[in-house]
Amino acid sequence: MSPKQHRPATIIEVAKLAGVSPSTISRVLNGTAVVAPETAQRVREAIDQLGFSPHPAARQLVMNRTNMIGVLLQEISGAFFPPMLKGIEAGVREAGYDLLIYSRQNEQASVRFGEHSVDGLIIFAGSMDEASLRRYYEREFPVVLLHQTPPPDCPYPFVTVENKSGAEMLVSHMIEVHHRRRIVYLQGPENHEDSHWRERGYREALQAHNIAFDPALIASGGFDEVEAGDAIENLLLDGVEFDAVFAGDDDAAVGVIAALKQAGRSVPQDVSVVGFDDVPFSRYISPPLTTVRAPIEQVGRTAVQLLVKCLRNQPCEAEVLLPTELVIRQSCGCE
Amino acid sequence: MSPKQHRPATIIEVAKLAGVSPSTISRVLNGTAVVAPETAQRVREAIDQLGFSPHPAARQLVMNRTNMIGVLLQEISGAFFPPMLKGIEAGVREAGYDLLIYSRQNEQASVRFGEHSVDGLIIFAGSMDEASLRRYYEREFPVVLLHQTPPPDCPYPFVTVENKSGAEMLVSHMIEVHHRRRIVYLQGPENHEDSHWRERGYREALQAHNIAFDPALIASGGFDEVEAGDAIENLLLDGVEFDAVFAGDDDAAVGVIAALKQAGRSVPQDVSVVGFDDVPFSRYISPPLTTVRAPIEQVGRTAVQLLVKCLRNQPCEAEVLLPTELVIRQSCGCE
DNA sequence: AGGTTTTCTGAAAACGTTTTCACTATTCTA
DNA sequence: TAGAATAGTGAAAACGTTTTCAGAAAACCT
């Protein structure tokens, strides 16, 4: 059908073939003005015949928008990101945009990243320093934050989950039904807001049950399987007594369980272990993991929806907090 | 530092400030010609002062390349895609490109997708029909295929793993060391090439040990947890006798194990179960899964490297087959 | 029937770069 | 010292769209 030309057809060739001006082609393409039905028909035929599709760069240049949404994150790995990414992808698709992924493993985010490469940016916690963020804000560049509250002087919208109440449910459960009293908490990466709120929930649950907070029971698990395993190992080596572990997240929990077994402690008889997030494999590990379900996919999708509202200059929530839900399995000691 | 202008600076303003022509700015920006050291210095200062960065669309328009690589896949979920994506991301980053993700959940891939939006495309098995693929080939659009051999008339490069020998190792192991003779194979999604080769390996292992192939032992597991579980349930209901299951992949294997336990069969005492891929959680399920390690991340990275070679008109392998490796854990019956 | 609105279309400017070509000043060659 | 090569720079065309403006033809009014 279409000729074997190496260069794809341009709007001008289509115009010539249809016997009209480029303006008219543009109009039927975008429905931006009414054109006579017969003309439109001729144009459509010409388009088909040449297999024409408009050059995005040309369009971007004149319209000053790319129709792309960017997402900035630290790394794709872990059990946590895939569902989040999936939600983002779905949201982006629904809204008719394309998705540009930036994972800056360790490099600093380029100051001017995405400035005109994308129409808006979704930034995951910790992927960008405050200074850069502020620069975006000054330029009124659309951004929504994920699992991170913005600094007060650049009030970007953000979406996250109810970390504190989730954590509270978790440790209250271990205290109330399994009578645990010495519960260790494994912190996430430094300055990770999720970790901060989970620790708050942990402390409040302790307090509500009149259990004194013991700093010796806090260690760093990095939301990471091996780091968490090492942390537990060290605790054991140091002779710290504990009968339960709130691992921070599910990834860390599997590391904890492995380390505990390795050391000859049985889970959940000797020590209860709980995670956070309810990633897909949590139900399959041994013992099946008691955790809190975070609507990860929904977080991603919601973020996109917020961003799109901003892009359309529609009013948009300043923050959304998605609910979490306790899911009891067996690693806490339940049957 | 930079003025609070709403519109970012253009190359022309930089040129004015530095007292040179736009051409010169372009030259120091791209190092495309030698410019006097003092001039270059002045230009760099002007660039910094205005916080200038070139508009990608303008550049794309004139250079006719986007500096983006696209990846087309069906869905981000499953344990398989994240590592693959991670590898792709790493490769893309290394090569200095950006990554555009297209997941077409169920919609057909637009015929002209990516034609000028990306410089090249990585297409995962089954994400594009042959007709569209052929159209790309006619237009000499750079593509590399993932886990799929191209049709003979469009010999695009492809990368995949040694499915056949991996499967062979797996079932030979079950035959030789665990004396299994009635081994079911759960096929993947229809026309999935990985599944095809794994079945070949399965059959050859059978044959090598003089075990007759029994069609009753073949069912469809879809490389999916619940589909695989259902398949096993049905086999059990139909009274089919078997003492081992090669589940097709790891996702399916967890479904199989769950279904077996549900039915009161113990794994691995009553029946051996093995998967394929060695996704991260495989070691943590109960019992730990015997499987074959496929270098998934490496597959993604290699694909990008091939694609980049094509983009640079360097010679590039027509196919690369990454080796697989047996990893013995306990679901087969080993200790 | 004459004026006014409406409908449809085209010319041309703009978007922000890269690149070719030509030109000047400088350095080299013999 | 004259001519030739070289280094450094600028003017302007090109990339492929969208959009503003204005004009022609057709339809509508009274």
XYZ file of C-alpha atoms (C1' of nucleotides) in Angstrom:
730
model
C 0.000 0.000 0.000
C 2.353 2.666 1.217
C 5.347 3.376 -0.993
C 8.711 2.012 0.026
C 10.159 5.434 0.631
C 12.708 5.477 3.340
C 11.579 8.760 4.773
C 8.071 8.676 6.097
C 5.526 10.960 4.472
C 5.142 14.504 5.732
C 2.016 16.545 6.110
C 2.950 18.478 2.994
C 2.926 15.434 0.782
C -0.425 14.466 2.169
C -1.657 17.961 1.444
C -0.460 17.764 -2.138
C -2.076 14.396 -2.673
C -5.383 15.571 -1.260
C -5.180 18.870 -3.103
C -5.470 21.005 -0.013
C -3.154 22.964 2.248
C -1.255 21.536 5.200
C -3.456 23.561 7.519
C -6.428 21.530 6.449
C -4.647 18.251 7.076
C -3.791 19.442 10.539
C -7.394 20.360 11.106
C -8.845 17.013 10.231
C -6.087 15.305 12.156
C -6.792 17.180 15.358
C -10.420 18.107 14.873
C -9.399 21.623 15.696
C -11.780 23.275 13.236
C -14.659 22.214 11.046
C -13.790 21.121 7.543
C -16.198 20.188 4.771
C -17.144 16.510 4.889
C -15.984 15.733 1.348
C -12.670 17.457 1.947
C -12.204 15.581 5.182
C -12.881 12.341 3.403
C -10.320 13.058 0.726
C -7.811 13.972 3.378
C -8.369 10.785 5.300
C -7.858 8.761 2.181
C -4.622 10.542 1.423
C -3.436 9.919 4.945
C -4.175 6.228 4.688
C -2.644 5.945 1.288
C 0.644 7.442 2.399
C 0.558 5.844 5.792
C 1.114 9.231 7.278
C 1.512 9.920 10.953
C 2.572 13.278 12.273
C 6.101 13.738 13.503
C 5.942 14.063 17.285
C 8.976 16.301 17.562
C 7.553 18.844 15.154
C 4.297 18.842 17.007
C 6.029 19.094 20.365
C 8.108 21.972 19.194
C 5.192 24.131 18.245
C 2.744 23.032 20.927
C 5.269 23.012 23.679
C 4.071 19.767 25.176
C 5.385 16.256 24.789
C 2.436 14.149 25.805
C 4.753 12.208 28.048
C 4.797 11.740 31.755
C 8.073 10.966 33.438
C 8.689 8.886 36.494
C 11.802 9.254 38.535
C 12.833 6.464 40.850
C 15.885 4.940 42.359
C 15.747 1.411 41.127
C 13.303 -0.969 39.626
C 14.207 -3.908 41.793
C 12.580 -5.129 44.965
C 9.079 -6.488 45.214
C 7.688 -3.054 45.764
C 8.318 -1.205 42.553
C 6.797 -3.466 39.962
C 3.230 -3.059 41.212
C 3.767 0.659 41.632
C 5.109 0.890 38.119
C 2.222 -1.138 36.871
C -0.238 1.282 38.435
C 1.575 4.240 36.985
C 1.658 2.646 33.599
C -2.062 1.989 33.727
C -2.839 5.541 34.784
C -0.640 7.008 32.118
C -2.224 4.872 29.468
C -5.731 5.766 30.580
C -4.926 9.434 30.373
C -3.546 9.073 26.863
C 0.049 9.843 27.696
C 3.282 7.967 27.195
C 5.568 6.877 29.974
C 9.203 7.838 30.268
C 11.170 6.038 32.948
C 14.155 7.462 34.712
C 15.864 5.315 37.256
C 18.911 7.034 38.591
C 20.698 4.212 40.277
C 23.199 6.381 42.072
C 23.786 9.376 39.878
C 22.326 12.632 41.072
C 19.222 13.716 39.251
C 20.224 16.205 36.629
C 19.053 19.593 37.685
C 17.174 20.263 34.575
C 15.924 16.744 34.008
C 12.686 16.538 32.153
C 12.313 20.248 31.948
C 10.998 20.035 28.442
C 11.181 16.303 27.851
C 8.025 15.538 29.745
C 4.865 17.428 30.596
C 4.981 16.393 34.228
C 6.941 14.289 36.637
C 6.169 11.673 39.236
C 8.922 11.555 41.771
C 9.391 8.708 44.146
C 10.592 9.333 47.681
C 14.258 10.128 47.870
C 14.891 10.384 44.157
C 15.450 14.113 44.242
C 16.982 16.510 46.704
C 15.019 19.451 48.032
C 17.013 22.061 46.186
C 16.232 20.578 42.798
C 12.640 20.124 43.768
C 12.388 23.751 44.732
C 13.828 24.759 41.401
C 11.068 22.851 39.658
C 8.514 24.514 41.834
C 9.797 27.962 41.013
C 9.388 27.232 37.354
C 5.902 25.922 38.040
C 6.766 22.554 36.615
C 4.034 19.977 37.360
C 5.138 17.318 39.802
C 3.516 14.877 42.160
C 5.391 13.156 44.927
C 5.165 9.515 45.871
C 5.506 8.353 49.453
C 6.961 11.658 50.450
C 5.516 14.884 51.821
C 6.904 17.947 50.099
C 8.939 20.597 51.902
C 6.678 23.410 53.124
C 7.869 25.914 50.549
C 6.962 23.810 47.553
C 3.582 22.329 48.275
C 3.363 19.818 45.503
C 0.559 17.256 45.718
C 1.582 13.881 47.047
C 0.150 10.443 47.556
C 1.131 7.825 50.060
C -0.422 5.176 52.263
C -1.493 5.117 55.886
C 1.795 3.962 57.277
C 1.256 4.894 60.875
C -2.089 3.233 61.423
C -0.929 0.177 59.492
C 2.090 -0.218 61.702
C -0.031 0.334 64.761
C -2.408 -2.455 63.785
C 0.493 -4.767 63.182
C 2.260 -4.340 66.476
C -0.968 -4.083 68.458
C -1.894 -7.446 67.039
C 1.371 -8.990 68.157
C 0.973 -7.521 71.617
C -2.676 -8.296 72.104
C -3.099 -11.716 70.628
C 0.404 -13.105 70.784
C 1.470 -11.417 74.003
C 4.764 -10.200 72.589
C 6.466 -7.465 74.576
C 9.952 -7.160 73.192
C 9.375 -6.228 69.594
C 12.203 -5.062 67.422
C 11.613 -2.552 64.672
C 13.842 -2.519 61.598
C 14.111 0.904 60.075
C 14.191 1.519 56.343
C 16.752 3.564 54.444
C 17.706 6.801 56.108
C 15.219 9.626 55.839
C 12.705 7.307 54.287
C 9.382 8.757 55.223
C 7.518 5.469 55.162
C 9.953 4.183 57.720
C 9.495 7.241 59.874
C 5.726 6.865 60.037
C 5.901 3.171 60.599
C 8.157 3.766 63.522
C 5.683 6.303 64.858
C 2.950 3.710 64.612
C 5.178 1.189 66.316
C 5.882 3.543 69.200
C 2.297 4.555 69.640
C 1.166 0.962 69.778
C 3.791 0.284 72.417
C 2.682 3.279 74.414
C -0.983 2.372 74.137
C -0.151 -0.926 75.769
C 2.121 0.539 78.405
C 5.260 -1.009 77.047
C 8.340 1.116 77.444
C 10.194 1.998 74.288
C 13.604 0.349 74.233
C 16.163 1.863 71.822
C 18.065 -1.413 71.842
C 15.238 -2.915 69.864
C 15.657 -0.512 66.963
C 18.000 -1.473 64.165
C 18.443 -0.698 60.523
C 17.017 -3.136 57.987
C 17.048 -0.893 54.954
C 13.826 -2.386 53.617
C 16.168 -4.904 52.146
C 16.413 -8.646 52.433
C 20.106 -9.011 53.144
C 20.531 -5.872 55.182
C 17.646 -6.945 57.392
C 19.063 -10.427 57.768
C 22.382 -8.986 58.865
C 20.682 -6.696 61.337
C 18.933 -9.596 63.029
C 22.111 -11.597 63.073
C 23.855 -8.749 64.868
C 21.067 -8.390 67.378
C 21.367 -12.068 68.114
C 25.116 -11.819 68.410
C 24.760 -8.895 70.788
C 22.511 -11.014 72.943
C 19.542 -8.692 72.622
C 16.379 -10.424 73.793
C 13.282 -10.159 71.637
C 10.188 -12.167 70.871
C 8.932 -10.377 67.771
C 10.149 -8.437 64.767
C 8.396 -5.780 62.753
C 10.683 -5.885 59.758
C 9.738 -2.598 58.152
C 8.592 -4.117 54.894
C 8.034 -7.514 53.314
C 11.390 -7.684 51.583
C 13.104 -7.197 54.925
C 10.785 -9.738 56.532
C 11.982 -12.570 54.339
C 15.541 -11.715 55.260
C 14.590 -11.728 58.923
C 12.878 -15.088 58.729
C 15.842 -16.614 56.955
C 18.286 -15.229 59.514
C 16.157 -16.418 62.397
C 15.894 -19.935 61.022
C 19.570 -19.931 60.369
C 20.150 -19.111 64.023
C 17.900 -21.913 65.134
C 14.953 -19.815 66.235
C 11.617 -20.946 64.958
C 9.119 -18.574 63.430
C 6.520 -17.941 64.737
C 6.929 -20.088 67.865
C 10.045 -18.381 69.211
C 9.573 -15.077 67.502
C 6.750 -13.477 65.572
C 7.683 -11.718 62.346
C 5.597 -9.273 60.388
C 6.225 -7.214 57.267
C 4.550 -4.367 55.471
C 3.117 -3.927 51.937
C 1.777 -7.404 51.192
C 3.759 -7.886 48.043
C 2.642 -10.795 45.894
C 4.988 -13.461 47.225
C 4.231 -12.796 50.901
C 1.552 -15.447 51.021
C 3.890 -18.074 49.645
C 6.871 -17.849 51.903
C 7.181 -20.098 54.870
C 5.539 -19.324 57.175
C 3.079 -17.210 55.207
C 3.700 -13.622 56.137
C 1.424 -11.552 58.330
C 1.607 -8.051 56.983
C -0.334 -4.949 56.067
C -1.756 -4.570 52.646
C -0.768 -1.333 50.985
C -2.596 -0.557 47.733
C 0.647 -0.038 45.918
C -0.719 -0.224 42.428
C -3.446 2.195 43.368
C -0.876 4.643 44.664
C 0.767 4.777 41.273
C -2.455 5.174 39.412
C -3.692 7.883 41.739
C -0.473 9.820 41.380
C -0.912 9.906 37.644
C -4.483 11.041 37.987
C -3.428 13.901 40.211
C -0.698 14.895 37.824
C -3.032 14.863 34.878
C -5.438 17.123 36.717
C -2.608 19.558 37.255
C -1.674 19.394 33.601
C -5.240 20.268 32.695
C -5.349 23.055 35.218
C -8.143 21.340 37.031
C -8.366 21.616 40.800
C -6.534 18.761 42.406
C -6.206 17.342 45.885
C -3.138 18.485 47.759
C -2.652 15.061 49.229
C -4.198 11.636 49.190
C -3.628 9.024 51.817
C -4.594 5.515 50.762
C -5.886 3.157 53.448
C -3.994 0.087 54.602
C -5.448 -3.163 55.822
C -4.171 -5.796 58.211
C -3.695 -9.214 56.651
C -3.179 -11.972 59.143
C -1.334 -15.069 58.051
C 0.930 -17.265 60.082
C 4.271 -15.628 60.651
C 2.827 -13.801 63.648
C 1.683 -16.990 65.290
C -1.899 -17.160 64.081
C -3.144 -20.339 62.488
C 20.921 32.737 39.738
C 18.754 32.097 36.716
C 16.038 34.671 36.105
C 12.471 33.827 37.077
C 11.307 33.805 33.505
C 8.527 31.395 32.871
C 9.813 30.277 29.541
C 13.186 28.630 29.662
C 16.033 30.314 27.825
C 16.669 29.517 24.184
C 19.898 29.145 22.367
C 19.413 32.581 20.852
C 19.341 34.342 24.181
C 22.478 32.514 25.194
C 24.085 33.600 21.955
C 23.169 37.237 22.589
C 24.528 37.133 26.099
C 27.786 35.593 24.977
C 28.035 37.895 22.022
C 28.257 35.100 19.473
C 25.973 33.396 17.021
C 23.703 30.453 17.835
C 25.883 28.259 15.668
C 28.727 28.721 18.058
C 26.602 27.819 21.043
C 25.591 24.671 19.277
C 29.192 23.892 18.565
C 30.411 24.123 22.115
C 27.342 22.242 23.281
C 27.947 19.312 20.992
C 31.658 19.579 20.426
C 30.891 19.354 16.749
C 33.616 21.775 15.682
C 36.558 23.491 17.257
C 35.892 26.884 18.817
C 38.421 29.248 20.356
C 39.032 28.502 24.025
C 38.114 31.992 25.231
C 34.929 31.963 23.205
C 34.022 28.560 24.538
C 34.546 29.779 28.055
C 32.293 32.769 27.550
C 29.652 30.538 26.046
C 29.768 28.133 28.936
C 29.336 30.968 31.359
C 26.347 32.296 29.481
C 24.813 28.840 29.476
C 25.228 28.507 33.206
C 23.983 31.953 33.869
C 20.748 31.430 31.984
C 20.368 27.844 33.076
C 20.009 26.898 29.465
C 19.394 23.413 28.231
C 18.546 22.684 24.622
C 14.980 21.867 23.727
C 14.861 18.168 22.841
C 12.053 18.501 20.366
C 13.894 21.081 18.324
C 16.972 18.965 18.299
C 15.008 15.855 17.438
C 13.301 17.607 14.603
C 16.469 18.575 12.854
C 18.576 15.557 13.737
C 15.835 13.074 13.147
C 16.608 11.016 16.217
C 15.011 11.038 19.620
C 17.673 9.471 21.766
C 15.006 7.199 23.158
C 14.644 3.470 23.077
C 11.191 1.998 23.354
C 10.184 -1.275 24.898
C 6.967 -2.979 24.000
C 5.549 -5.578 26.328
C 2.273 -7.018 27.387
C 2.193 -6.322 31.061
C 4.526 -5.375 33.821
C 3.201 -7.878 36.320
C 4.489 -11.317 37.135
C 7.822 -12.063 38.717
C 9.476 -12.233 35.345
C 9.227 -8.732 33.963
C 10.740 -6.640 36.698
C 14.233 -8.105 36.365
C 13.979 -7.951 32.601
C 12.935 -4.333 32.794
C 15.714 -3.625 35.193
C 18.249 -5.041 32.776
C 16.800 -3.052 29.930
C 16.848 0.085 31.991
C 20.475 -0.450 32.912
C 21.460 -1.060 29.313
C 19.613 1.969 28.087
C 21.189 4.147 30.709
C 24.665 2.863 29.931
C 24.215 3.669 26.287
C 23.064 7.182 27.073
C 19.503 6.781 25.908
C 16.163 7.313 27.589
C 13.597 4.602 28.072
C 10.051 4.774 26.811
C 7.742 2.052 28.037
C 4.758 0.770 26.185
C 2.683 -1.902 27.785
C -0.292 -2.749 25.678
C -2.438 -4.655 28.100
C -4.864 -5.923 25.527
C -5.064 -3.276 22.833
C -3.389 -4.087 19.562
C -0.093 -2.371 18.999
C -0.679 0.636 16.833
C 0.718 -0.044 13.430
C 2.874 2.983 13.365
C 3.830 2.964 17.011
C 7.145 4.490 17.753
C 7.908 5.170 14.141
C 9.501 8.471 14.949
C 9.016 8.535 18.697
C 11.935 6.281 19.404
C 15.150 5.419 17.641
C 14.657 1.715 18.116
C 12.361 -0.796 19.688
C 12.719 -3.801 21.928
C 9.786 -6.084 21.466
C 8.890 -8.794 23.886
C 7.477 -12.094 22.648
C 3.891 -11.833 21.594
C 3.571 -8.080 21.848
C 3.345 -7.586 18.129
C 1.818 -9.529 15.290
C 3.898 -10.592 12.326
C 2.265 -8.228 9.884
C 3.192 -5.157 11.899
C 6.648 -6.508 12.477
C 7.120 -6.961 8.768
C 6.046 -3.389 8.186
C 8.766 -2.204 10.501
C 11.266 -4.317 8.719
C 10.336 -2.925 5.353
C 10.959 0.532 6.646
C 14.278 -0.630 8.096
C 13.259 0.386 11.559
C 15.680 -0.950 14.185
C 14.171 -3.648 16.361
C 15.389 -6.456 18.533
C 13.186 -9.275 19.673
C 13.042 -10.745 23.129
C 12.334 -14.428 23.724
C 11.092 -14.780 20.210
C 12.658 -15.812 16.940
C 11.673 -13.546 14.089
C 9.737 -14.774 11.069
C 12.132 -15.768 8.258
C 11.340 -12.773 6.092
C 12.303 -10.211 8.682
C 15.501 -11.434 10.262
C 15.714 -9.062 13.175
C 18.263 -9.874 15.864
C 16.875 -11.590 18.926
C 17.964 -12.700 22.334
C 16.598 -15.468 24.464
C 17.754 -18.150 26.853
C 18.582 -21.813 26.465
C 15.137 -23.076 27.132
C 15.519 -26.540 25.725
C 18.652 -27.608 27.513
C 17.389 -26.040 30.734
C 14.204 -28.050 30.590
C 16.158 -31.142 29.731
C 18.370 -30.765 32.787
C 15.339 -30.278 34.949
C 13.412 -33.336 33.924
C 16.493 -35.492 33.606
C 17.240 -34.650 37.187
C 13.809 -35.742 38.315
C 14.104 -38.952 36.382
C 17.627 -39.847 37.317
C 17.897 -38.870 40.933
C 14.275 -38.990 42.062
C 13.136 -41.861 39.839
C 10.075 -40.038 38.632
C 8.462 -41.468 35.531
C 5.112 -39.811 35.184
C 5.980 -36.162 34.829
C 3.399 -33.625 33.805
C 4.354 -30.576 31.781
C 2.334 -27.407 32.062
C 2.429 -25.377 28.878
C 2.661 -21.597 28.824
C 0.403 -19.229 26.910
C -0.414 -20.306 23.419
C 2.306 -19.807 20.826
C 4.726 -18.809 23.514
C 8.079 -19.774 22.191
C 9.688 -20.345 25.561
C 7.001 -22.883 26.281
C 7.552 -24.586 22.993
C 11.251 -25.098 23.587
C 10.766 -26.167 27.150
C 8.367 -28.809 25.962
C 10.945 -29.935 23.438
C 13.467 -30.288 26.226
C 10.946 -32.170 28.305
C 10.249 -34.612 25.507
C 13.873 -35.186 24.693
C 14.697 -35.913 28.307
C 11.864 -38.421 28.379
C 13.076 -40.053 25.225
C 16.662 -40.168 26.411
C 15.480 -42.216 29.345
C 13.156 -44.428 27.364
C 9.999 -43.081 28.876
C 7.068 -42.938 26.497
C 5.510 -39.567 25.962
C 1.969 -39.483 27.381
C -0.293 -36.704 26.071
C -2.447 -37.066 29.166
C 0.375 -35.508 31.128
C 0.336 -32.276 29.155
C -1.898 -29.466 30.354
C -2.041 -25.724 30.100
C -0.646 -23.678 32.974
C -0.299 -20.350 31.211
C 2.878 -19.489 33.101
C 0.427 -18.218 35.644
C -0.113 -19.037 39.274
C -3.871 -19.519 39.292
C -4.166 -21.056 35.857
C -1.518 -23.586 36.799
C -3.246 -24.340 40.070
C -6.494 -24.992 38.269
C -4.780 -27.226 35.765
C -3.366 -29.432 38.500
C -6.704 -29.529 40.251
C -8.322 -30.746 37.052
C -5.682 -33.394 36.493
C -6.319 -34.643 40.011
C -10.076 -34.628 39.476
C -9.643 -36.583 36.267
C -7.699 -39.178 38.157
C -4.544 -38.747 36.124
C -1.611 -40.392 37.874
C 1.637 -38.445 38.145
C 4.623 -38.202 40.449
C 6.216 -34.967 39.235
C 5.357 -31.636 37.682
C 7.430 -29.397 35.475
C 5.330 -26.301 35.872
C 6.647 -24.301 32.919
C 7.865 -21.406 34.989
C 8.256 -20.357 38.613
C 5.021 -18.422 38.808
C 3.150 -21.519 37.721
C 5.135 -23.652 40.134
C 3.880 -21.796 43.168
C 0.323 -22.327 41.956
C 1.053 -26.003 41.485
C 2.499 -26.425 44.937
C -0.451 -24.658 46.506
C -2.931 -26.819 44.596
C -1.101 -30.001 45.500
C -1.020 -29.161 49.186
C -4.673 -28.227 49.024
C -5.403 -31.690 47.647
C -3.453 -33.346 50.408
C -0.430 -34.362 48.368
C 2.870 -33.518 49.883
C 5.659 -31.861 47.938
C 8.190 -33.252 47.301
C 7.418 -36.640 48.948
C 4.369 -37.476 46.833
C 5.220 -35.342 43.866
C 8.282 -33.411 42.760
C 7.689 -29.918 41.461
C 10.086 -27.766 39.459
C 9.804 -24.366 37.851
C 11.850 -22.292 35.419
C 13.510 -18.853 35.616
C 14.618 -18.727 39.238
C 12.803 -15.523 40.044
C 13.846 -13.893 43.315
C 11.194 -15.413 45.562
C 11.754 -18.989 44.427
C 14.212 -19.702 47.202
C 11.764 -18.530 49.834
C 8.683 -20.519 49.080
C 8.027 -23.742 50.833
C 9.573 -26.030 49.854
C 12.297 -23.972 48.216
C 11.914 -24.351 44.510
C 14.178 -26.390 42.301
C 14.362 -24.550 39.036
C 16.590 -23.330 36.252
C 18.257 -20.005 36.490
C 17.647 -17.839 33.469
C 19.759 -14.682 33.328
C 16.717 -12.528 32.862
C 18.311 -9.234 33.667
C 21.158 -10.057 31.348
C 18.713 -10.767 28.564
C 17.334 -7.251 28.816
C 20.711 -5.642 28.934
C 22.002 -7.656 26.020
C 19.005 -6.743 23.929
C 19.726 -3.087 24.421
C 23.359 -3.578 23.511
C 22.372 -5.279 20.286
C 19.918 -2.542 19.477
C 22.468 0.153 20.107
C 24.906 -1.552 17.776
C 22.252 -1.487 15.093
C 21.591 2.182 15.724
C 25.268 2.900 15.255
C 25.444 0.788 12.135
C 27.941 -1.493 13.765
C 27.899 -5.175 12.941
C 25.695 -7.001 15.374
C 24.993 -10.617 16.234
C 21.898 -12.039 14.598
C 21.014 -13.943 17.727
C 22.264 -14.511 21.205
C 21.299 -17.427 23.368
C 22.051 -16.967 27.029
C 22.960 -20.073 29.050
C 20.756 -21.482 31.768
C 21.851 -23.258 34.883
C 20.200 -25.871 37.030
C 19.557 -24.783 40.589
C 18.670 -27.583 42.906
C 16.665 -26.819 46.000
C 14.134 -28.981 47.709
C 10.879 -29.052 45.778
C 12.267 -31.836 43.624
C 13.053 -34.042 46.615
C 16.666 -33.138 47.209
C 17.769 -32.150 50.652
C -31.181 42.654 -4.014
C -27.845 44.385 -0.996
C -25.659 43.778 3.197
C -24.160 40.747 6.954
C -22.993 36.744 8.970
C -21.192 32.098 8.519
C -18.437 28.356 6.607
C -14.528 26.815 4.748
C -9.802 27.229 3.333
C -4.865 28.887 2.423
C -0.511 31.740 3.357
C 2.773 32.435 6.387
C 4.813 32.856 10.823
C 6.368 30.503 14.556
C 8.590 26.789 17.533
C 14.365 26.029 18.789
C 17.685 23.623 17.226
C 21.693 21.753 13.726
C 24.350 22.173 9.731
C 26.093 23.777 5.352
C 28.288 27.253 3.172
C 30.883 31.179 2.783
C 33.804 34.469 4.627
C 37.684 36.697 7.271
C 41.812 36.529 9.707
C 45.589 33.987 10.783
C 49.265 30.777 10.073
C 51.972 28.014 7.095
C 54.817 26.998 2.883
C 58.381 27.784 -0.422
C 56.750 37.983 0.501
C 53.167 36.140 -2.152
C 50.170 32.468 -2.220
C 47.862 28.606 -0.021
C 46.098 26.199 3.699
C 43.813 26.552 8.207
C 41.138 28.177 12.213
C 37.309 30.407 13.769
C 32.910 32.329 13.105
C 28.176 33.897 11.298
C 24.005 33.828 8.012
C 20.539 31.266 6.645
C 18.174 27.135 5.372
C 16.099 23.216 7.034
C 13.383 19.978 10.076
C 7.502 19.166 10.172
C 4.085 20.643 12.498
C 0.184 24.168 14.555
C -2.113 28.389 14.535
C -3.342 33.098 13.490
C -5.076 35.970 10.247
C -7.452 37.087 6.486
C -9.978 36.191 2.383
C -13.543 33.926 -0.770
C -17.641 31.766 -1.285
C -21.875 30.597 0.352
C -25.764 31.192 3.224
C -28.692 34.052 5.735
C -31.380 38.121 6.726
C -34.801 42.132 5.900
